[in-house]
């Protein structure tokens, strides 16, 4: 058990003196939970291998699952990566700071613990004032999400306290995150670029900036796991509640058919869009609305909150509808597929 120091800061007006104290401790080898616009991260200085190893212990994270290096200015990029091409610069000039992680060739200064021994490094520049102030002081910070491995990523104050109090040296609490889902990860060290994990930045936006296609693999869609984790979210089960979750990729009739086939007496919750909620009340014990199909950012923002709440609902099994795989919808479906214990696909999917 670690004696955790808790700092609460205002996202609109962060207390620089508080963050200076946190900075000193990070430089001294401590690990910190800190906010970003996507989810909370559990970070350490990339120049403290001892602290990086403690991140894996605190999360129960496999050592072959690389971290993301968080930077706050372009100069940091050249500290941690090499062969930064004009294509890369074109992308980051538009997309950074923001919820986009790029896989690049790593520099010799990045320790093996941050990259799981790979020759590449995952890098992003968060669009969050607290993260920016902190990283300006500490230099690059390597961090995965601040949750116990396999569980939904933390997006609220409650989540980080439940998962990391007594595990991290410090927690910087700035309230709920903005997007509620992790960054998009693109391997731009290959030609053509590959989407490794969909996230808060839609792949369509990245294609528009680059002016070239980006390969979307079955791993990125969430159907299969990668044999080797080049980036977070590619290998191992993620985002999962303890309660069994069935994902039905079909229309309302398909979902109702699945519900009817579940063993009598089992308490059931349905995760649905607001447009379909009325159809389920007579069939289940609890109807949980994630948001509207017309506003998938709302659905994404609520997803991890609901996946955590499932275990406190007093139900035996949860069922989720599918959502349109456009924009951030691809990230929503990736997370639902990885969180599910079973996926049922219909030949007649109608999400739009």
Tab-separated table of C-alpha atoms in Angstrom:
chain	number	residue	atom	x	y	z
A	1	UNK	CA	0.000	0.000	0.000
A	2	UNK	CA	1.345	3.401	-1.053
A	3	UNK	CA	0.627	6.600	0.895
A	4	UNK	CA	-1.111	8.581	-1.858
A	5	UNK	CA	-1.120	12.376	-1.897
A	6	UNK	CA	-4.328	13.836	-3.373
A	7	UNK	CA	-4.352	17.215	-5.119
A	8	UNK	CA	-7.529	18.807	-6.488
A	9	UNK	CA	-7.076	21.448	-9.174
A	10	UNK	CA	-9.376	23.649	-11.213
A	11	UNK	CA	-9.124	22.876	-14.926
A	12	UNK	CA	-9.945	26.507	-15.779
A	13	UNK	CA	-7.363	27.968	-13.409
A	14	UNK	CA	-4.839	25.318	-12.311
A	15	UNK	CA	-2.817	26.117	-9.190
A	16	UNK	CA	0.740	26.299	-10.515
A	17	UNK	CA	2.231	25.911	-7.028
A	18	UNK	CA	0.437	22.578	-6.598
A	19	UNK	CA	1.623	21.343	-9.982
A	20	UNK	CA	5.169	22.490	-9.177
A	21	UNK	CA	5.112	20.219	-6.119
A	22	UNK	CA	3.843	17.350	-8.240
A	23	UNK	CA	6.556	18.084	-10.806
A	24	UNK	CA	9.299	17.855	-8.188
A	25	UNK	CA	8.009	14.496	-7.016
A	26	UNK	CA	7.787	13.148	-10.595
A	27	UNK	CA	11.382	14.197	-11.233
A	28	UNK	CA	12.268	12.445	-7.960
A	29	UNK	CA	10.878	9.150	-9.290
A	30	UNK	CA	7.278	9.193	-8.085
A	31	UNK	CA	4.289	8.047	-10.174
A	32	UNK	CA	1.276	10.304	-10.649
A	33	UNK	CA	-2.315	10.074	-11.823
A	34	UNK	CA	-2.954	13.114	-14.010
A	35	UNK	CA	-5.825	14.334	-16.209
A	36	UNK	CA	-5.915	14.549	-19.986
A	37	UNK	CA	-8.759	15.419	-22.326
A	38	UNK	CA	-9.349	11.701	-23.038
A	39	UNK	CA	-8.893	9.636	-19.847
A	40	UNK	CA	-6.742	9.895	-16.739
A	41	UNK	CA	-3.163	8.667	-17.097
A	42	UNK	CA	-0.770	7.037	-14.642
A	43	UNK	CA	2.579	8.589	-15.439
A	44	UNK	CA	6.268	8.800	-14.656
A	45	UNK	CA	9.219	10.636	-16.123
A	46	UNK	CA	10.572	8.752	-19.133
A	47	UNK	CA	14.025	9.274	-17.656
A	48	UNK	CA	13.215	7.265	-14.504
A	49	UNK	CA	13.193	3.581	-15.449
A	50	UNK	CA	12.556	2.646	-11.822
A	51	UNK	CA	9.372	4.703	-11.787
A	52	UNK	CA	8.253	3.324	-15.150
A	53	UNK	CA	8.500	-0.204	-13.782
A	54	UNK	CA	6.300	0.811	-10.852
A	55	UNK	CA	3.525	1.812	-13.291
A	56	UNK	CA	3.273	-1.792	-14.485
A	57	UNK	CA	3.156	-3.031	-10.883
A	58	UNK	CA	0.502	-0.501	-9.820
A	59	UNK	CA	-1.763	-1.443	-12.745
A	60	UNK	CA	-0.999	-5.188	-12.843
A	61	UNK	CA	-0.065	-4.437	-16.451
A	62	UNK	CA	1.864	-6.940	-18.609
A	63	UNK	CA	5.380	-5.693	-19.341
A	64	UNK	CA	4.966	-6.312	-23.097
A	65	UNK	CA	2.236	-3.646	-23.322
A	66	UNK	CA	3.946	-0.335	-24.237
A	67	UNK	CA	3.192	3.064	-22.718
A	68	UNK	CA	2.373	6.356	-24.441
A	69	UNK	CA	4.881	9.181	-24.100
A	70	UNK	CA	3.051	12.444	-23.379
A	71	UNK	CA	4.715	15.678	-24.463
A	72	UNK	CA	3.754	19.348	-24.234
A	73	UNK	CA	5.783	20.964	-27.021
A	74	UNK	CA	7.316	20.070	-30.370
A	75	UNK	CA	10.857	20.143	-28.920
A	76	UNK	CA	9.936	17.118	-26.811
A	77	UNK	CA	9.083	15.197	-29.979
A	78	UNK	CA	12.689	15.371	-31.143
A	79	UNK	CA	13.823	14.129	-27.712
A	80	UNK	CA	11.876	10.895	-28.017
A	81	UNK	CA	11.556	10.211	-31.766
A	82	UNK	CA	13.739	10.180	-34.880
A	83	UNK	CA	13.045	10.385	-38.622
A	84	UNK	CA	10.205	12.864	-38.162
A	85	UNK	CA	9.008	13.252	-41.754
A	86	UNK	CA	7.161	16.109	-43.444
A	87	UNK	CA	4.015	13.926	-43.419
A	88	UNK	CA	4.255	13.600	-39.657
A	89	UNK	CA	4.753	17.348	-39.231
A	90	UNK	CA	1.765	18.046	-41.474
A	91	UNK	CA	-0.408	15.843	-39.277
A	92	UNK	CA	0.729	17.144	-35.893
A	93	UNK	CA	0.529	20.788	-36.975
A	94	UNK	CA	-3.237	20.274	-37.268
A	95	UNK	CA	-3.964	17.480	-34.779
A	96	UNK	CA	-1.756	18.432	-31.798
A	97	UNK	CA	-2.453	19.157	-29.073
A	98	UNK	CA	-5.293	16.679	-29.226
A	99	UNK	CA	-6.418	13.054	-28.840
A	100	UNK	CA	-4.054	11.541	-31.414
A	101	UNK	CA	-1.150	9.186	-30.635
A	102	UNK	CA	1.453	8.471	-33.308
A	103	UNK	CA	3.751	5.462	-33.532
A	104	UNK	CA	7.213	6.726	-34.500
A	105	UNK	CA	10.767	5.440	-34.571
A	106	UNK	CA	12.143	5.955	-31.093
A	107	UNK	CA	15.290	7.803	-30.106
A	108	UNK	CA	18.000	6.197	-27.998
A	109	UNK	CA	16.975	8.333	-25.008
A	110	UNK	CA	13.685	6.451	-24.534
A	111	UNK	CA	14.108	3.545	-22.097
A	112	UNK	CA	12.966	0.022	-22.953
A	113	UNK	CA	10.370	0.115	-20.163
A	114	UNK	CA	8.401	2.805	-22.024
A	115	UNK	CA	8.279	0.910	-25.314
A	116	UNK	CA	8.125	-2.734	-24.173
A	117	UNK	CA	11.488	-3.200	-25.871
A	118	UNK	CA	10.204	-2.116	-29.292
A	119	UNK	CA	12.086	0.083	-31.765
A	120	UNK	CA	9.087	2.408	-31.967
A	121	UNK	CA	7.517	4.792	-29.473
A	122	UNK	CA	3.919	5.980	-29.029
A	123	UNK	CA	3.764	9.775	-28.657
A	124	UNK	CA	0.987	12.277	-28.118
A	125	UNK	CA	0.462	15.877	-26.975
A	126	UNK	CA	-2.586	16.165	-24.669
A	127	UNK	CA	-4.985	19.098	-25.042
A	128	UNK	CA	-5.487	19.669	-21.324
A	129	UNK	CA	-4.194	22.685	-19.368
A	130	UNK	CA	-3.224	20.673	-16.284
A	131	UNK	CA	-1.292	18.101	-18.319
A	132	UNK	CA	0.396	20.869	-20.301
A	133	UNK	CA	1.617	22.733	-17.204
A	134	UNK	CA	2.821	19.511	-15.576
A	135	UNK	CA	4.705	18.205	-18.631
A	136	UNK	CA	6.229	21.622	-19.325
A	137	UNK	CA	7.866	21.217	-15.920
A	138	UNK	CA	8.718	17.506	-15.894
A	139	UNK	CA	9.542	16.912	-19.536
A	140	UNK	CA	8.050	13.887	-21.340
A	141	UNK	CA	5.898	11.610	-19.179
A	142	UNK	CA	5.185	7.986	-20.124
A	143	UNK	CA	1.721	6.856	-19.129
A	144	UNK	CA	-1.013	4.307	-19.784
A	145	UNK	CA	-4.547	4.897	-18.507
A	146	UNK	CA	-4.836	5.047	-14.720
A	147	UNK	CA	-6.945	1.934	-14.178
A	148	UNK	CA	-6.329	-1.612	-13.068
A	149	UNK	CA	-5.447	-3.495	-16.256
A	150	UNK	CA	-8.441	-4.954	-18.043
A	151	UNK	CA	-10.947	-2.598	-16.424
A	152	UNK	CA	-12.644	0.402	-18.096
A	153	UNK	CA	-10.414	3.458	-18.305
A	154	UNK	CA	-10.952	6.152	-15.633
A	155	UNK	CA	-12.778	9.312	-16.688
A	156	UNK	CA	-14.090	10.671	-13.360
A	157	UNK	CA	-12.695	11.580	-9.943
A	158	UNK	CA	-14.417	8.540	-8.456
A	159	UNK	CA	-12.762	6.175	-10.940
A	160	UNK	CA	-9.214	7.303	-10.160
A	161	UNK	CA	-9.759	7.139	-6.417
A	162	UNK	CA	-11.224	3.628	-6.616
A	163	UNK	CA	-8.435	2.276	-8.820
A	164	UNK	CA	-5.317	4.190	-7.828
A	165	UNK	CA	-5.604	5.446	-4.250
A	166	UNK	CA	-2.991	3.426	-2.382
A	167	UNK	CA	-1.218	2.468	-5.635
A	168	UNK	CA	-0.006	5.793	-7.070
A	169	UNK	CA	2.174	8.240	-5.159
A	170	UNK	CA	0.041	11.201	-6.241
A	171	UNK	CA	-3.371	11.857	-7.752
A	172	UNK	CA	-4.124	15.139	-9.505
A	173	UNK	CA	-7.915	15.389	-9.663
A	174	UNK	CA	-9.315	17.874	-12.195
A	175	UNK	CA	-12.825	16.446	-12.469
A	176	UNK	CA	-14.342	14.576	-15.382
A	177	UNK	CA	-12.375	14.250	-18.610
A	178	UNK	CA	-13.672	15.834	-21.816
A	179	UNK	CA	-13.964	12.989	-24.330
A	180	UNK	CA	-14.295	10.034	-21.943
A	181	UNK	CA	-12.500	7.704	-24.353
A	182	UNK	CA	-8.819	7.219	-25.191
A	183	UNK	CA	-6.780	8.759	-27.993
A	184	UNK	CA	-6.694	7.431	-31.536
A	185	UNK	CA	-3.440	5.568	-32.294
A	186	UNK	CA	-1.971	5.595	-35.811
A	187	UNK	CA	1.237	3.849	-36.866
A	188	UNK	CA	2.775	6.430	-39.165
A	189	UNK	CA	6.144	4.657	-39.247
A	190	UNK	CA	4.710	2.421	-42.007
A	191	UNK	CA	3.476	3.094	-45.541
A	192	UNK	CA	0.567	3.374	-45.785
A	193	UNK	CA	-0.221	4.388	-42.181
A	194	UNK	CA	-2.258	1.943	-40.075
A	195	UNK	CA	-4.963	2.595	-37.517
A	196	UNK	CA	-4.019	0.589	-34.430
A	197	UNK	CA	-6.696	1.863	-32.042
A	198	UNK	CA	-9.649	4.101	-32.897
A	199	UNK	CA	-10.281	6.845	-30.394
A	200	UNK	CA	-11.499	10.358	-29.773
A	201	UNK	CA	-10.103	11.710	-33.054
A	202	UNK	CA	-12.091	10.199	-35.945
A	203	UNK	CA	-10.034	8.353	-38.544
A	204	UNK	CA	-11.841	10.335	-41.253
A	205	UNK	CA	-10.207	13.530	-39.909
A	206	UNK	CA	-6.742	11.971	-40.051
A	207	UNK	CA	-7.267	10.797	-43.630
A	208	UNK	CA	-8.425	14.296	-44.547
A	209	UNK	CA	-5.280	15.888	-43.072
A	210	UNK	CA	-2.841	13.401	-44.600
A	211	UNK	CA	-4.559	13.216	-47.958
A	212	UNK	CA	-3.915	9.451	-48.090
A	213	UNK	CA	-5.797	6.365	-46.935
A	214	UNK	CA	-5.137	4.806	-43.540
A	215	UNK	CA	-5.506	1.034	-43.199
A	216	UNK	CA	-8.166	-0.029	-40.671
A	217	UNK	CA	-7.381	-3.555	-39.486
A	218	UNK	CA	-9.559	-6.140	-37.744
A	219	UNK	CA	-7.511	-5.418	-34.607
A	220	UNK	CA	-8.543	-1.766	-34.789
A	221	UNK	CA	-12.175	-2.785	-35.180
A	222	UNK	CA	-11.852	-4.837	-31.977
A	223	UNK	CA	-12.666	-8.252	-33.428
A	224	UNK	CA	-9.244	-9.812	-32.764
A	225	UNK	CA	-6.176	-9.220	-30.616
A	226	UNK	CA	-2.758	-8.485	-32.025
A	227	UNK	CA	-0.017	-11.073	-31.481
A	228	UNK	CA	2.347	-8.238	-30.553
A	229	UNK	CA	1.284	-5.022	-28.837
A	230	UNK	CA	2.830	-2.167	-30.829
A	231	UNK	CA	0.564	0.214	-28.910
A	232	UNK	CA	-1.862	0.124	-25.972
A	233	UNK	CA	-5.261	-1.477	-26.552
A	234	UNK	CA	-4.086	-4.004	-29.163
A	235	UNK	CA	-3.569	-7.052	-26.986
A	236	UNK	CA	-5.352	-8.524	-23.942
A	237	UNK	CA	-8.956	-8.042	-22.903
A	238	UNK	CA	-9.750	-4.428	-22.062
A	239	UNK	CA	-12.475	-2.187	-20.671
A	240	UNK	CA	-14.437	-5.119	-19.259
A	241	UNK	CA	-16.917	-5.088	-16.372
A	242	UNK	CA	-16.955	-8.132	-14.111
A	243	UNK	CA	-20.570	-8.763	-15.107
A	244	UNK	CA	-20.905	-10.716	-18.397
A	245	UNK	CA	-21.579	-8.415	-21.361
A	246	UNK	CA	-23.096	-9.540	-24.667
A	247	UNK	CA	-22.754	-7.260	-27.686
A	248	UNK	CA	-25.490	-7.712	-30.296
A	249	UNK	CA	-24.509	-6.268	-33.652
A	250	UNK	CA	-27.962	-6.031	-35.153
A	251	UNK	CA	-31.277	-4.209	-34.989
A	252	UNK	CA	-33.784	-3.972	-32.132
A	253	UNK	CA	-35.514	-7.213	-33.135
A	254	UNK	CA	-32.184	-9.063	-32.980
A	255	UNK	CA	-31.494	-7.672	-29.503
A	256	UNK	CA	-34.950	-8.615	-28.216
A	257	UNK	CA	-34.510	-12.142	-29.601
A	258	UNK	CA	-31.240	-12.493	-27.659
A	259	UNK	CA	-32.914	-11.216	-24.489
A	260	UNK	CA	-35.751	-13.745	-24.843
A	261	UNK	CA	-33.245	-16.602	-25.135
A	262	UNK	CA	-31.486	-15.778	-21.853
A	263	UNK	CA	-32.209	-18.145	-18.980
A	264	UNK	CA	-35.410	-17.281	-17.137
A	265	UNK	CA	-34.897	-15.554	-13.796
A	266	UNK	CA	-31.675	-13.774	-14.752
A	267	UNK	CA	-31.668	-10.029	-14.157
A	268	UNK	CA	-30.797	-8.191	-17.380
A	269	UNK	CA	-29.662	-4.660	-18.246
A	270	UNK	CA	-29.669	-3.298	-21.779
A	271	UNK	CA	-27.228	-0.628	-22.992
A	272	UNK	CA	-28.985	1.311	-25.712
A	273	UNK	CA	-29.315	4.587	-27.588
A	274	UNK	CA	-32.045	7.034	-26.605
A	275	UNK	CA	-33.880	6.380	-29.866
A	276	UNK	CA	-34.434	2.690	-29.022
A	277	UNK	CA	-34.873	2.757	-25.231
A	278	UNK	CA	-38.683	2.517	-25.310
A	279	UNK	CA	-38.581	-0.881	-27.041
A	280	UNK	CA	-36.844	-2.696	-24.175
A	281	UNK	CA	-38.633	-1.786	-20.940
A	282	UNK	CA	-40.953	-4.803	-21.002
A	283	UNK	CA	-38.088	-7.271	-21.547
A	284	UNK	CA	-35.339	-6.238	-19.108
A	285	UNK	CA	-34.824	-5.135	-15.513
A	286	UNK	CA	-32.827	-2.012	-16.354
A	287	UNK	CA	-32.575	0.195	-19.455
A	288	UNK	CA	-29.348	2.214	-19.590
A	289	UNK	CA	-29.213	4.992	-22.183
A	290	UNK	CA	-25.692	5.764	-23.407
A	291	UNK	CA	-26.827	8.688	-25.572
A	292	UNK	CA	-28.216	9.431	-28.983
A	293	UNK	CA	-27.115	7.833	-32.254
A	294	UNK	CA	-27.157	11.403	-33.561
A	295	UNK	CA	-24.457	12.393	-31.043
A	296	UNK	CA	-21.877	9.617	-30.812
A	297	UNK	CA	-19.524	11.843	-28.814
A	298	UNK	CA	-22.155	11.726	-26.054
A	299	UNK	CA	-22.229	7.923	-26.268
A	300	UNK	CA	-18.424	7.756	-26.090
A	301	UNK	CA	-18.323	10.120	-23.101
A	302	UNK	CA	-20.758	7.906	-21.174
A	303	UNK	CA	-19.418	4.508	-22.219
A	304	UNK	CA	-16.724	3.882	-19.572
A	305	UNK	CA	-18.920	5.377	-16.853
A	306	UNK	CA	-21.659	2.876	-17.691
A	307	UNK	CA	-19.269	-0.075	-18.100
A	308	UNK	CA	-18.106	0.564	-14.538
A	309	UNK	CA	-21.633	1.068	-13.187
A	310	UNK	CA	-22.803	-2.275	-14.582
A	311	UNK	CA	-21.158	-4.097	-11.683
A	312	UNK	CA	-23.167	-2.040	-9.174
A	313	UNK	CA	-26.571	-2.521	-10.818
A	314	UNK	CA	-27.391	-5.848	-9.195
A	315	UNK	CA	-27.837	-7.598	-12.528
A	316	UNK	CA	-26.676	-10.983	-13.791
A	317	UNK	CA	-25.949	-10.059	-17.394
A	318	UNK	CA	-25.743	-6.946	-19.587
A	319	UNK	CA	-26.540	-6.671	-23.271
A	320	UNK	CA	-25.444	-3.829	-25.520
A	321	UNK	CA	-26.707	-2.685	-28.872
A	322	UNK	CA	-24.240	-1.830	-31.597
A	323	UNK	CA	-23.629	1.716	-32.823
A	324	UNK	CA	-22.803	3.181	-36.253
A	325	UNK	CA	-19.107	2.734	-37.088
A	326	UNK	CA	-18.570	6.222	-38.436
A	327	UNK	CA	-16.494	8.924	-36.776
A	328	UNK	CA	-16.031	8.172	-33.087
A	329	UNK	CA	-18.505	5.294	-33.491
A	330	UNK	CA	-15.616	3.086	-34.615
A	331	UNK	CA	-13.960	3.681	-31.219
A	332	UNK	CA	-17.214	2.928	-29.389
A	333	UNK	CA	-17.570	-0.404	-31.175
A	334	UNK	CA	-13.898	-1.264	-30.596
A	335	UNK	CA	-14.364	-0.767	-26.832
A	336	UNK	CA	-17.638	-2.702	-26.730
A	337	UNK	CA	-16.160	-5.635	-28.656
A	338	UNK	CA	-13.134	-5.774	-26.350
A	339	UNK	CA	-15.311	-5.478	-23.230
A	340	UNK	CA	-17.740	-8.187	-24.302
A	341	UNK	CA	-17.683	-11.806	-23.217
A	342	UNK	CA	-19.717	-12.676	-26.330
A	343	UNK	CA	-20.455	-10.983	-29.660
A	344	UNK	CA	-23.568	-11.888	-31.659
A	345	UNK	CA	-23.567	-10.632	-35.245
A	346	UNK	CA	-26.727	-10.279	-37.302
A	347	UNK	CA	-26.768	-10.448	-41.079
A	348	UNK	CA	-29.104	-7.446	-41.058
A	349	UNK	CA	-27.350	-4.700	-39.105
A	350	UNK	CA	-29.163	-1.364	-39.184
A	351	UNK	CA	-27.447	1.200	-36.959
A	352	UNK	CA	-28.031	4.397	-38.923
